[in-house]
Every structure is written in C-alpha cells, then in structure tokens.
Tab-separated table of N, CA and C in Angstrom:
chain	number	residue	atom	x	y	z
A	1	UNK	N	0.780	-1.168	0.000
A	1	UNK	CA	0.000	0.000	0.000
A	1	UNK	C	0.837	1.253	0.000
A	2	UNK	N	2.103	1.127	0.654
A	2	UNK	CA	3.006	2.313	0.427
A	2	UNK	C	3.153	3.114	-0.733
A	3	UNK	N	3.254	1.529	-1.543
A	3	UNK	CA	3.675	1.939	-3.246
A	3	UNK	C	2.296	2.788	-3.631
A	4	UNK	N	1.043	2.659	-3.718
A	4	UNK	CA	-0.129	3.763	-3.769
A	4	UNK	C	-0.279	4.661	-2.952
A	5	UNK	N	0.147	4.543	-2.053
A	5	UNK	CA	0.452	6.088	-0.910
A	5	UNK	C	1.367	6.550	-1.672
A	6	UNK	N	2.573	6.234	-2.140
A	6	UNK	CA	3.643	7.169	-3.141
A	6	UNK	C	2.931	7.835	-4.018
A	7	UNK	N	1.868	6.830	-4.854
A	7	UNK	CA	1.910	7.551	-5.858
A	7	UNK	C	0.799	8.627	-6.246
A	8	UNK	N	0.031	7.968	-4.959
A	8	UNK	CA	-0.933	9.253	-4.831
A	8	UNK	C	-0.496	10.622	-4.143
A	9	UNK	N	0.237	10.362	-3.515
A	9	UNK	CA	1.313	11.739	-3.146
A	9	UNK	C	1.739	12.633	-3.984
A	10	UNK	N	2.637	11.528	-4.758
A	10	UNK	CA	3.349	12.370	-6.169
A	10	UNK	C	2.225	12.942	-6.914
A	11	UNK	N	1.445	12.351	-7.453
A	11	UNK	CA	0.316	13.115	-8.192
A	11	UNK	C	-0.447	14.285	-7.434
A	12	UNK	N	-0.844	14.513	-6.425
A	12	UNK	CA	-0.726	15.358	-6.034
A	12	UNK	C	-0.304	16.592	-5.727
A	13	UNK	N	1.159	16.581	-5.755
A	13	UNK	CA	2.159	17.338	-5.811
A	13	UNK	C	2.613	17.823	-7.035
A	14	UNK	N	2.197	17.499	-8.441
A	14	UNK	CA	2.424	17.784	-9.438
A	14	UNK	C	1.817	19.472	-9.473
A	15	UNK	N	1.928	20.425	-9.970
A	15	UNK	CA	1.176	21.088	-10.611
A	15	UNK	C	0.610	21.281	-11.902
A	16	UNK	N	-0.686	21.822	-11.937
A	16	UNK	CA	-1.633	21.394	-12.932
A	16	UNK	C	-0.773	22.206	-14.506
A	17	UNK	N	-1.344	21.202	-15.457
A	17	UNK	CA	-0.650	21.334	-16.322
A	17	UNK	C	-1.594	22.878	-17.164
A	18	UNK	N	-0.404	23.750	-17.821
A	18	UNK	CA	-1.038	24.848	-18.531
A	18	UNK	C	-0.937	24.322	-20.259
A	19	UNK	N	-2.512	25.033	-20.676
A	19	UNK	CA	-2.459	25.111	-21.786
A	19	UNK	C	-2.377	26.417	-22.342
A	20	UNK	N	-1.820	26.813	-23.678
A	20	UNK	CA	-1.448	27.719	-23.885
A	20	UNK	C	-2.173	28.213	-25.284
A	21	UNK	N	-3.294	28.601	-25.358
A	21	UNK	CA	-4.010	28.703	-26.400
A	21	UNK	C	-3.878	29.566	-27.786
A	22	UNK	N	-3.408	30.880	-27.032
A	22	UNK	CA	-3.063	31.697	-28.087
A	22	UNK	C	-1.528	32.506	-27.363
A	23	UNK	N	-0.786	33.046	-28.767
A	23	UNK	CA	0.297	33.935	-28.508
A	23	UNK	C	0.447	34.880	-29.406
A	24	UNK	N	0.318	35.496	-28.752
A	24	UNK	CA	0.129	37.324	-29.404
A	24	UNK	C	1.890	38.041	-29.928
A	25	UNK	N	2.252	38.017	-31.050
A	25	UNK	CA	3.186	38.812	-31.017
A	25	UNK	C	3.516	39.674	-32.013
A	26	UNK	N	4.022	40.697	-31.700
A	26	UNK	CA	4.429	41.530	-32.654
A	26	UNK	C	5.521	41.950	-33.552
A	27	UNK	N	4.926	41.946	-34.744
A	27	UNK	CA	6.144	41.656	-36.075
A	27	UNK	C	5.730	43.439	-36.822
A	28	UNK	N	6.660	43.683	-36.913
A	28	UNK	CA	6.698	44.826	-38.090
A	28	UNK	C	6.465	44.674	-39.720
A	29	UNK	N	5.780	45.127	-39.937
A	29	UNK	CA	5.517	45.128	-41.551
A	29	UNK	C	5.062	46.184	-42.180
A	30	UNK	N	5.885	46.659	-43.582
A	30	UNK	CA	6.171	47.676	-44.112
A	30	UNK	C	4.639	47.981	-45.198
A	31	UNK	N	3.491	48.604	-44.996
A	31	UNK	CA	2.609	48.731	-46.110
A	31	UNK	C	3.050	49.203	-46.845
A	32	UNK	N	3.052	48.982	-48.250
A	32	UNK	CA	3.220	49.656	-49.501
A	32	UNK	C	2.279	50.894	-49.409
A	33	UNK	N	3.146	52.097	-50.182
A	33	UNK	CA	2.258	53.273	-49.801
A	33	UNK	C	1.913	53.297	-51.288
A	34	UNK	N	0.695	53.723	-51.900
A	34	UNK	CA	0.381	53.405	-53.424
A	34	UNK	C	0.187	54.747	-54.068
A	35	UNK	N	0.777	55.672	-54.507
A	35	UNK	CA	0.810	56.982	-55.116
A	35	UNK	C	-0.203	56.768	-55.608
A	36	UNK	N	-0.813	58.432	-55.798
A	36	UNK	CA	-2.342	58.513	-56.501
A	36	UNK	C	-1.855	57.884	-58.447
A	37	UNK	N	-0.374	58.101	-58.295
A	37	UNK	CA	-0.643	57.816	-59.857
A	37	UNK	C	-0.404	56.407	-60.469
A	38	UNK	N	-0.157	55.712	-59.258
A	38	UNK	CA	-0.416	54.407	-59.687
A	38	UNK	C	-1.746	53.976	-59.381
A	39	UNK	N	-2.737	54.845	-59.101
A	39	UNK	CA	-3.984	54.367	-58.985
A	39	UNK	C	-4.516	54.750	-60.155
A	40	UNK	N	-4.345	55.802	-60.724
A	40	UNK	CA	-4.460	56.417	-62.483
A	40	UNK	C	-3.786	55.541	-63.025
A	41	UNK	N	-3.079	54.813	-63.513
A	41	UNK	CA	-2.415	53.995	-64.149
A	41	UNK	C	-2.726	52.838	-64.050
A	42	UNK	N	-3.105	52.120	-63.180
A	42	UNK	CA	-4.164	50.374	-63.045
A	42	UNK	C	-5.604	50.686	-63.691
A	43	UNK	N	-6.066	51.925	-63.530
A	43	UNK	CA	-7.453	52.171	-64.167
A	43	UNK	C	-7.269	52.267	-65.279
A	44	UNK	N	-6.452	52.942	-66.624
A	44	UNK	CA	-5.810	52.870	-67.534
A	44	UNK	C	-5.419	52.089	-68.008
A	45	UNK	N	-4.826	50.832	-67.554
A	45	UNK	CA	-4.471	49.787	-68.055
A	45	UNK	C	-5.833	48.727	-68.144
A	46	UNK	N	-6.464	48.585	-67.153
A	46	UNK	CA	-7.559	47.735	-66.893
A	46	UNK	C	-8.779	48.463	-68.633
A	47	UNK	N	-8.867	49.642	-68.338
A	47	UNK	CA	-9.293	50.389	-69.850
A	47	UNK	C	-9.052	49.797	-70.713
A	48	UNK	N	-7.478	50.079	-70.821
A	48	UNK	CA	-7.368	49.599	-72.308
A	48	UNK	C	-7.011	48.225	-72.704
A	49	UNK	N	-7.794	47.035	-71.908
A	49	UNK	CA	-8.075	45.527	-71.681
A	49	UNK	C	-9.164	45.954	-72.014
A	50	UNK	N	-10.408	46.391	-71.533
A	50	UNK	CA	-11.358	46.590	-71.726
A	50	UNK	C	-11.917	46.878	-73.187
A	51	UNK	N	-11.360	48.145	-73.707
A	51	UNK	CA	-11.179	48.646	-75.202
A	51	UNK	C	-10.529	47.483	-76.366
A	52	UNK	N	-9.912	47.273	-75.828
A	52	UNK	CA	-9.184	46.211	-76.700
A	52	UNK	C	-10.546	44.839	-77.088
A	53	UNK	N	-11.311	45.148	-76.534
A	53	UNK	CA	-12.222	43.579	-76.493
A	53	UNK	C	-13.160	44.131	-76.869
A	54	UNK	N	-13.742	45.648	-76.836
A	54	UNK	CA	-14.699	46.208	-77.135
A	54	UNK	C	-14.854	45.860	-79.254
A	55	UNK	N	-16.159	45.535	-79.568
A	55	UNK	CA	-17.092	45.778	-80.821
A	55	UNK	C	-16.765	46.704	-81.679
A	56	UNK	N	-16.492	47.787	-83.099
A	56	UNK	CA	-16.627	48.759	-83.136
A	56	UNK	C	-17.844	49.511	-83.173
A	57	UNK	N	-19.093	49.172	-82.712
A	57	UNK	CA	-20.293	49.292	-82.186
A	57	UNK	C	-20.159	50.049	-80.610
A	58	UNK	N	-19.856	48.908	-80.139
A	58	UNK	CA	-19.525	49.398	-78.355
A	58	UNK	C	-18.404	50.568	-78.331
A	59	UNK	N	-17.547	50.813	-79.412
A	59	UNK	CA	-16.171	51.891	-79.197
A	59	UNK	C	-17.337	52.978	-79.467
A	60	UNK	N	-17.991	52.781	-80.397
A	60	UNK	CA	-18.673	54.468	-80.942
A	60	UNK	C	-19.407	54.878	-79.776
A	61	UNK	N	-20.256	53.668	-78.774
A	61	UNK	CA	-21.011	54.616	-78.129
A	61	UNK	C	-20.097	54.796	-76.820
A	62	UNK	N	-19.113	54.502	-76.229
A	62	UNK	CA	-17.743	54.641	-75.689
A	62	UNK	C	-17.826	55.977	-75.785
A	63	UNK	N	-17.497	56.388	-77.000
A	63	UNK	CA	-16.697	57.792	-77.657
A	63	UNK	C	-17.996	58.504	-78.276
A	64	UNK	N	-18.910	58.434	-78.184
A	64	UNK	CA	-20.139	59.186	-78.411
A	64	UNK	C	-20.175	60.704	-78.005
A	65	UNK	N	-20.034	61.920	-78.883
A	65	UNK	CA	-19.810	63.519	-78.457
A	65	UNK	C	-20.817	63.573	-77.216
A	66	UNK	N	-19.981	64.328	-76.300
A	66	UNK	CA	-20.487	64.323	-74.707
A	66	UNK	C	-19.781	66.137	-74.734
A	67	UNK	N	-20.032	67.134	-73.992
A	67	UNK	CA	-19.344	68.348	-73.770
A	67	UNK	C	-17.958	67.289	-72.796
A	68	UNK	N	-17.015	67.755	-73.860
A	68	UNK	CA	-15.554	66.815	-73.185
A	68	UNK	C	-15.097	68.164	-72.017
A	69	UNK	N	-15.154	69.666	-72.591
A	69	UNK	CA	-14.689	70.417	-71.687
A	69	UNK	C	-15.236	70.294	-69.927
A	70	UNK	N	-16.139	69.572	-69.706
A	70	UNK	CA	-17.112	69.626	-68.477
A	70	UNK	C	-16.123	68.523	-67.460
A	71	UNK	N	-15.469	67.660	-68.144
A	71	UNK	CA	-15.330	66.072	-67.556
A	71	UNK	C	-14.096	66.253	-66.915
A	72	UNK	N	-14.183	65.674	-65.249
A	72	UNK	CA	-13.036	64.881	-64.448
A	72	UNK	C	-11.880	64.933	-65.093
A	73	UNK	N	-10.386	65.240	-65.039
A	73	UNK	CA	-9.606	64.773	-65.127
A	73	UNK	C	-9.464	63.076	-65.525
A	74	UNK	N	-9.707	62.185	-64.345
A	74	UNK	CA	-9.843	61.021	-64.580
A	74	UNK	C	-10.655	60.447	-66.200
A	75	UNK	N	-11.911	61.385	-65.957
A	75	UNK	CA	-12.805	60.879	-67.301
A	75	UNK	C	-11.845	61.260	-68.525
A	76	UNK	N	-11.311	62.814	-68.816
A	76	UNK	CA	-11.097	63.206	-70.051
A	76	UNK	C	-10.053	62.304	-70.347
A	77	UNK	N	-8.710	62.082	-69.216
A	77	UNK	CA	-7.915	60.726	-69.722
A	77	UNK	C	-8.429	59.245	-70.980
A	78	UNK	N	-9.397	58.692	-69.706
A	78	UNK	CA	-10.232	57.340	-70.159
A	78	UNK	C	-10.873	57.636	-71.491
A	79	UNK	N	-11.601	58.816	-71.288
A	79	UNK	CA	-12.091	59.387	-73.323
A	79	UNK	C	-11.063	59.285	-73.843
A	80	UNK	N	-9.853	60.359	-73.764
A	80	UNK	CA	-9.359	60.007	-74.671
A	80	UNK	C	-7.947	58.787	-75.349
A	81	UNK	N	-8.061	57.604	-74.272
A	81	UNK	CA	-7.873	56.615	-74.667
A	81	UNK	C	-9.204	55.684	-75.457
A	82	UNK	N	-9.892	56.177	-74.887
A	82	UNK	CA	-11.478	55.153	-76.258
A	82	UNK	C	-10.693	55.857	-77.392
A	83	UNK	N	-10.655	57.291	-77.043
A	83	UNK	CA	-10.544	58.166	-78.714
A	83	UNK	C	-9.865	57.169	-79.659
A	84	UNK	N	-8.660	57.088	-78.989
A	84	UNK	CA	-7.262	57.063	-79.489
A	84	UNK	C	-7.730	55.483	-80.578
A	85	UNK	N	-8.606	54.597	-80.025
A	85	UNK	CA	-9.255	53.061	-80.194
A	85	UNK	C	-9.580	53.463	-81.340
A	86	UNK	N	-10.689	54.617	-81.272
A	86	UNK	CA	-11.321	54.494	-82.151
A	86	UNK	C	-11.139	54.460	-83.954
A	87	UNK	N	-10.092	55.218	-84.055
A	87	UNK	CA	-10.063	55.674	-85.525
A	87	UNK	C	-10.553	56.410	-86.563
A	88	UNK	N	-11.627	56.755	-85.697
A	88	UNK	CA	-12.471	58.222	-86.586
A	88	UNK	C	-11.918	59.119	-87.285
A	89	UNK	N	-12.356	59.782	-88.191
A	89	UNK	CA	-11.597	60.800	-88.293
A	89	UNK	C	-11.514	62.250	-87.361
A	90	UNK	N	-10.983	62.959	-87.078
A	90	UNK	CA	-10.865	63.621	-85.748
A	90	UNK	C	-10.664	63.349	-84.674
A	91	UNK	N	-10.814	62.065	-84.619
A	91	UNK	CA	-10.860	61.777	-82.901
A	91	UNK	C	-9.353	61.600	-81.992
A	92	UNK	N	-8.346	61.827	-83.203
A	92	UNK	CA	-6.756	61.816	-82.430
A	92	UNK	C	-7.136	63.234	-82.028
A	93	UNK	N	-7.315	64.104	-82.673
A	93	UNK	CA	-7.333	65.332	-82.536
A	93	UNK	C	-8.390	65.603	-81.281
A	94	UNK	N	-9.119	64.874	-81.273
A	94	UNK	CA	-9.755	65.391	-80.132
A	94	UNK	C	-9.434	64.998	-78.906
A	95	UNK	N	-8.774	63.719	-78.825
A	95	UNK	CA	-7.722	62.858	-77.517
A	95	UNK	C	-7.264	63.929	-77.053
A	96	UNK	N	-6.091	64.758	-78.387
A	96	UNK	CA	-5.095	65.397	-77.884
A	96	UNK	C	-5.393	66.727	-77.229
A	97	UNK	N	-7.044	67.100	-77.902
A	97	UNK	CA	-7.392	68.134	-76.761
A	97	UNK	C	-7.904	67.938	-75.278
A	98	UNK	N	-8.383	66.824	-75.315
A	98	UNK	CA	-8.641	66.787	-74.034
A	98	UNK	C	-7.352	65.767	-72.708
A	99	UNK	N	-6.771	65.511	-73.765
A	99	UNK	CA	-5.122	65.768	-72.892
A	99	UNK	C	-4.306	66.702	-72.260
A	100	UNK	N	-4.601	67.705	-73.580
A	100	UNK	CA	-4.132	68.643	-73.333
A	100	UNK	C	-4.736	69.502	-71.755
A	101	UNK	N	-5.905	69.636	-72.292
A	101	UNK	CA	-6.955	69.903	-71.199
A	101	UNK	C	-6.473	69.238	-69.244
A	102	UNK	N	-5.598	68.022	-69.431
A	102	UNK	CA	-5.888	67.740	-68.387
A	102	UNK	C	-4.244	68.109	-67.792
A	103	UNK	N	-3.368	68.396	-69.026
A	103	UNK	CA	-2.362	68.455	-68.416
A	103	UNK	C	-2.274	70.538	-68.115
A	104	UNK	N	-3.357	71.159	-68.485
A	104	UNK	CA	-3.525	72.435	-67.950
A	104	UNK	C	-3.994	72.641	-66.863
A	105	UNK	N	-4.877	71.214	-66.406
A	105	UNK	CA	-6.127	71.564	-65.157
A	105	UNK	C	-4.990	72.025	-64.019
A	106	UNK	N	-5.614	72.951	-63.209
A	106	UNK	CA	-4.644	73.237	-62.047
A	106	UNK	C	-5.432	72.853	-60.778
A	107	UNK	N	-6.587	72.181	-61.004
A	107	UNK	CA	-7.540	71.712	-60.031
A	107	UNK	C	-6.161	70.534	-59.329
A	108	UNK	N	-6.375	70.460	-57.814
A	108	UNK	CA	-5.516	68.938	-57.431
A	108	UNK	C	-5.510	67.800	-57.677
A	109	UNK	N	-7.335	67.895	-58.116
A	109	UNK	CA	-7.338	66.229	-58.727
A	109	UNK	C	-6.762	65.887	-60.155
A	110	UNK	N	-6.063	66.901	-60.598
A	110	UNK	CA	-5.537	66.448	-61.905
A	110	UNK	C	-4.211	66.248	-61.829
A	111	UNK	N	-3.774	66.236	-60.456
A	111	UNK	CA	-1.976	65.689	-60.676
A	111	UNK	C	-2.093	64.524	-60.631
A	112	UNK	N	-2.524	63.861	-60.025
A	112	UNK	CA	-2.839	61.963	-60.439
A	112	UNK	C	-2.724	61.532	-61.646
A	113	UNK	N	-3.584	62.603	-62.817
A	113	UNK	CA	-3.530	62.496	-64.038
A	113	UNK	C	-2.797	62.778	-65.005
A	114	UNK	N	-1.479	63.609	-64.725
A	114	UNK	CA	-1.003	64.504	-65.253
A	114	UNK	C	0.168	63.411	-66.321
A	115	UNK	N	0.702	62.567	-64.961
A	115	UNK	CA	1.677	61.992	-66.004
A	115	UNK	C	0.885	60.561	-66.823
A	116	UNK	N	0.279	60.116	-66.791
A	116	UNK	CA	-0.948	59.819	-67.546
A	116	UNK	C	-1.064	60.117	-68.797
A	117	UNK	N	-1.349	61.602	-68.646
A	117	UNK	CA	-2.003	62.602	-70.091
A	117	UNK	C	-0.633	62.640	-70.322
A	118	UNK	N	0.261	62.990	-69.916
A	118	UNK	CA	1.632	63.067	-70.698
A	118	UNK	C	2.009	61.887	-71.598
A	119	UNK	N	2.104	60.509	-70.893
A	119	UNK	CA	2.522	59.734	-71.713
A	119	UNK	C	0.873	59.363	-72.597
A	120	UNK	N	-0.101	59.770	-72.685
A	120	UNK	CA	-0.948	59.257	-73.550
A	120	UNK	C	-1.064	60.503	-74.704
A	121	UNK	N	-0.015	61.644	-74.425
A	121	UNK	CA	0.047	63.132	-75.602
A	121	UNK	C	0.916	62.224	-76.369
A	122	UNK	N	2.058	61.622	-75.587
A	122	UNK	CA	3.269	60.998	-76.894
A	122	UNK	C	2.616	60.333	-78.007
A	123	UNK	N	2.027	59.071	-77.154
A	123	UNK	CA	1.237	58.057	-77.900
A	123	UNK	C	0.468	58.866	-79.307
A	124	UNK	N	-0.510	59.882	-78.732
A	124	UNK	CA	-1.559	60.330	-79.550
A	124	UNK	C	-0.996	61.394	-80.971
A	125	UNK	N	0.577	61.585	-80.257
A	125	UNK	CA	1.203	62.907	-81.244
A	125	UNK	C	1.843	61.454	-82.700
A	126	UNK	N	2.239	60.395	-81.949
A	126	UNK	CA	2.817	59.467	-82.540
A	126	UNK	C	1.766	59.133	-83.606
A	127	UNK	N	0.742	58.523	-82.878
A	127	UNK	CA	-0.403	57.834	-83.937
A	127	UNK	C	-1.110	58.563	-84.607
A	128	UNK	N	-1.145	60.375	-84.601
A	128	UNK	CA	-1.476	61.337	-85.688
A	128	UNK	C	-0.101	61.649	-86.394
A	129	UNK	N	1.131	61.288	-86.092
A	129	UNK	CA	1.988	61.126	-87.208
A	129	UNK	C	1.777	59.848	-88.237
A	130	UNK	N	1.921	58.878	-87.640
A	130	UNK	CA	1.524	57.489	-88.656
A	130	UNK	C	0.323	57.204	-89.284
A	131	UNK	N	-0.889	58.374	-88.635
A	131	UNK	CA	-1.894	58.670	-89.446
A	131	UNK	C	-1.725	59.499	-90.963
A	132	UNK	N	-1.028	60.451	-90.599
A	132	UNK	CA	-0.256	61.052	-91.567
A	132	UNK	C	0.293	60.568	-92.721
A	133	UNK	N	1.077	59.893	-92.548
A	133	UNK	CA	2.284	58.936	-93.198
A	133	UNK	C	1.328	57.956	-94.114
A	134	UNK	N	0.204	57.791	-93.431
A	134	UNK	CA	-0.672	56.445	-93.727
A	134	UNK	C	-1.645	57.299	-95.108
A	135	UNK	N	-1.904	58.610	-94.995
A	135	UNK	CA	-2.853	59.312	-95.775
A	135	UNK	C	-1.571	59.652	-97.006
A	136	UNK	N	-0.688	60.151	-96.686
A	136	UNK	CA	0.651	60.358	-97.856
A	136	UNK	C	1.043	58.923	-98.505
A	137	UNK	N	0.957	58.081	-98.016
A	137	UNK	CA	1.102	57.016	-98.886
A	137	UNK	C	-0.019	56.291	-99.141
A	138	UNK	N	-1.439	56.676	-99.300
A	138	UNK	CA	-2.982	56.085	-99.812
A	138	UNK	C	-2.754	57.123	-100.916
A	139	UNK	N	-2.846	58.085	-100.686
A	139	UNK	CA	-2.447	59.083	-101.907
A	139	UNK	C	-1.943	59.122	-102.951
A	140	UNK	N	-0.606	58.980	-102.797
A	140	UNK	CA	0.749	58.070	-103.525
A	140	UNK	C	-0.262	56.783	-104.555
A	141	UNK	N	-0.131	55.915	-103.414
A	141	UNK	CA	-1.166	55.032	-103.891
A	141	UNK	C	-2.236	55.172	-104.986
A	142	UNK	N	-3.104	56.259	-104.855
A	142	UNK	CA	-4.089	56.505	-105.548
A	142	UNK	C	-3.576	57.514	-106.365
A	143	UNK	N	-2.815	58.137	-106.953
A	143	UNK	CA	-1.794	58.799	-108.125
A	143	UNK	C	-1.304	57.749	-108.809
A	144	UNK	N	-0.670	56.875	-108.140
A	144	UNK	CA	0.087	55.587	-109.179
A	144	UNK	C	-0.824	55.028	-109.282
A	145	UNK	N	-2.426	54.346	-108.925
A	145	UNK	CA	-3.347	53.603	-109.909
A	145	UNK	C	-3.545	54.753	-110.700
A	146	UNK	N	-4.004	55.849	-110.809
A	146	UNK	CA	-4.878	56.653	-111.848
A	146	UNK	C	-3.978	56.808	-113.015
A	147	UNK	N	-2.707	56.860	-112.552
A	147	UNK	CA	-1.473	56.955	-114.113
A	147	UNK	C	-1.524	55.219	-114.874
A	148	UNK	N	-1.185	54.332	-113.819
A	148	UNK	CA	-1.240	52.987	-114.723
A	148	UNK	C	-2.788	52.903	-115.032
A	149	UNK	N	-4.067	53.359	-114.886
A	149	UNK	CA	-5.045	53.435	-115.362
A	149	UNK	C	-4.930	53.751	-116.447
A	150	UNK	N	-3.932	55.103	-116.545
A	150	UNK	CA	-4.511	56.336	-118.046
A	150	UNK	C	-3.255	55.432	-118.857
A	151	UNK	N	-2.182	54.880	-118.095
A	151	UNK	CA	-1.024	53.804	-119.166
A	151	UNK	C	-1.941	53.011	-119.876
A	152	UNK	N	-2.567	52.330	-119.065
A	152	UNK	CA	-3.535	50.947	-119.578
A	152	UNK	C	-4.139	51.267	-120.473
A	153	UNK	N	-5.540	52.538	-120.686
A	153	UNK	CA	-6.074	53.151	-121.653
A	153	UNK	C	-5.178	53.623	-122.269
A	154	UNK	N	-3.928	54.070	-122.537
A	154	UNK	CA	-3.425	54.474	-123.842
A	154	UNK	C	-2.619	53.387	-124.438
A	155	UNK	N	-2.378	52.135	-123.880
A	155	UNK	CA	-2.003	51.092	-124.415
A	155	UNK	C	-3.585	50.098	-125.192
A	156	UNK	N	-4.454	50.280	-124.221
A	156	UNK	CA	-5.565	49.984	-125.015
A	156	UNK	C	-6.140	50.647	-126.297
A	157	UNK	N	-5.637	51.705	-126.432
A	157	UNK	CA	-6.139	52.765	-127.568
A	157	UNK	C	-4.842	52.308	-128.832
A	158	UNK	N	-3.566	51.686	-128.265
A	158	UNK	CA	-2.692	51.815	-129.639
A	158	UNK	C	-3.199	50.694	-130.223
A	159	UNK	N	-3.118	49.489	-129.515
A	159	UNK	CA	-3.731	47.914	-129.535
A	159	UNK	C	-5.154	48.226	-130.744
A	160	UNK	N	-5.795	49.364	-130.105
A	160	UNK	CA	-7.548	49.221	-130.989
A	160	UNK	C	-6.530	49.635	-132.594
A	161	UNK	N	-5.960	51.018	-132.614
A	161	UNK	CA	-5.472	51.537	-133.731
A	161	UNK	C	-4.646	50.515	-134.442
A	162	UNK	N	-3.892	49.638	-134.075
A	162	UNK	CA	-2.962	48.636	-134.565
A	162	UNK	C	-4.120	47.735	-135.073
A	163	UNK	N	-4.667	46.826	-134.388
A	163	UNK	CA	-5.994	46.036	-135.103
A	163	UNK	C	-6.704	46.986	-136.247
A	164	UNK	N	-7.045	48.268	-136.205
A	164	UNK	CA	-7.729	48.623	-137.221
A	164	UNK	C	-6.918	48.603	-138.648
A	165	UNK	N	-5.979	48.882	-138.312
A	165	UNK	CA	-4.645	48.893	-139.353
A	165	UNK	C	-4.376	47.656	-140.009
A	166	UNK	N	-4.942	46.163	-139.331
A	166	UNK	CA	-4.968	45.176	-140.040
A	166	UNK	C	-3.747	43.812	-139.168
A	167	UNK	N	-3.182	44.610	-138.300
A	167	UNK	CA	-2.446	44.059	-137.517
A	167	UNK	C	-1.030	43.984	-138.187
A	168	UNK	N	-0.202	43.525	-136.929
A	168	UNK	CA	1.014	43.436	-137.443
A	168	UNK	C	1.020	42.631	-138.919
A	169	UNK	N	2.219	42.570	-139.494
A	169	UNK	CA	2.502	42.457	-140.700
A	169	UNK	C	3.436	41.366	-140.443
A	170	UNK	N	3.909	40.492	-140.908
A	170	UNK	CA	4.841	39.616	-140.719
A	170	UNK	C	5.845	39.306	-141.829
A	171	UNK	N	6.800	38.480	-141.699
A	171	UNK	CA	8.261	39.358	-142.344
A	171	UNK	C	8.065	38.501	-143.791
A	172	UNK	N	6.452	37.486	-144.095
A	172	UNK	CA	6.662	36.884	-145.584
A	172	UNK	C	5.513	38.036	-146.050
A	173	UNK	N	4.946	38.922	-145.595
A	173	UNK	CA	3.951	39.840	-146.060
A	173	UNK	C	4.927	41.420	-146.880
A	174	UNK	N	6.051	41.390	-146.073
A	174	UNK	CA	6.917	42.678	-146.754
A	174	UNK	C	7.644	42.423	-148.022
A	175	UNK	N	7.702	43.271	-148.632
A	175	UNK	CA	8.203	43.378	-150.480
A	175	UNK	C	9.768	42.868	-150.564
C-alpha cells in the first residue's frame, strides 16, 4: 500500500498542467504606400483591356460627343484613350485636346492624371503622325493607280489603232 500512498502523493504534488491557447506577437511590416498615380495607371491599363475587347459598335457609343470640356480629369484621360481606339476621323485630334486639357487643369485632382495625359500626348502625337504617313502614302497610292489606269487606256487605244490597221505584218507579207 506504500507503493499507492507514493503515488498518490506524487500526483498530487504535481502542478496542474497549462495550456497555452493563443500567442500574441508583434512583427513589423512595411505597407506599400500606393501613389495617386499608380492608382491612375491600373485604371488605364484595366481600360485599355477593356477597349481592346470592345465591338466597333460598343467603341462608338464609348466615344459618343459628350461636352468633353465639363469632364473629371480622370474621365477626359479614359475618353481620350477610347478616342485614341477608335479611328475616326478627328478623334486623335480630339484625344489630344482633351489631354491637353488635363495636363492644364490646375484643379488637385488632376496631378494623379497629369503623367498619364503626358505619356498618352506621346502616344496620340505618334499615332497622328503614322496617321499622316498612312494618308501620304494612300495618296501616292491613288496617283500611281490613276497613271497605270490612263497607261492601260493608252495602251488599249494603240492595240484598238494597230488592229484597225490590219495588224502586225509579218516578215513573208513585206516586199
């Protein structure tokens, strides 16, 4: 019985066991701070995913004449990336005014936008140059058909005069 007198002793004498459920500690971590103009710039990009998938149905009413002078910073940007989609005629020209427009605003909400409209002036100055380039050589184009046109008709006109003449002559027909 000793030996269960021991061991009910010892157990006794134990103290009760701890559980330890939760542990709280503290770690440092750095938030990314997100400039307003990378928040203009994910909206812009997400856009022109958007545009890119758009109908040319869905671009027109996109870019449908609205008073552009009235509109957000943010908006006149997003117009004039539809613009830029679109291909109308005028509508680089009108991007680039309401770019322009946003890189004048002196309102605060247009510094978010500013470098934005800057790099979407390059783009728009670029793609009314290669618009350019593109009308100088349709041109070109349409000068060199209208001459091999008027070649063709005056080769068709010697051809009629030669047949009326009886046609060439061949070398057992000469004296």
């Amino acid at each position: 019985m000793t030996l269960a007198a021991a061991l009910a002793a010892g157990c006794a004498q134990q103290p009760p066991k701890t559980i330890i459920k939760e542990v709280r500690v503290q770690v440092p971590v750095q938030v990314p701070v997100v400039a307003p103009t990378d928040n203009a710039a994910r909206i812009v990009l997400n856009l022109n995913d958007r545009l890119r998938q758009m109908s040319p149905l869905e671009l027109a009413q996109e870019v449908a004449p609205r008073d552009d002078a009235s509109l957000p910073p943010g908006n006149a940007v997003q117009l004039a990336l539809a613009l830029m989609f679109s291909h109308a005629n005028g509508e680089t020209f009108r991007a680039q005014t309401l770019l322009d427009q946003v890189l004048r605003d002196a309102r605060p909400e247009a510094d978010e936008w500013r470098p934005m409209a800057q790099f979407l002036v390059d783009r728009v100055a670029e793609q009314r140059r290669m618009e350019g380039e593109l009308d100088k050589t349709r041109l070109a184009r349409d000068d060199l058909q209208r001459r091999l046109d008027d070649a063709n008709r005056k080769l068709e006109a010697l051809k009629a005069i030669e047949r009326s003449l009886g046609g060439p002559r061949s070398a057992l027909d000469k004296p």
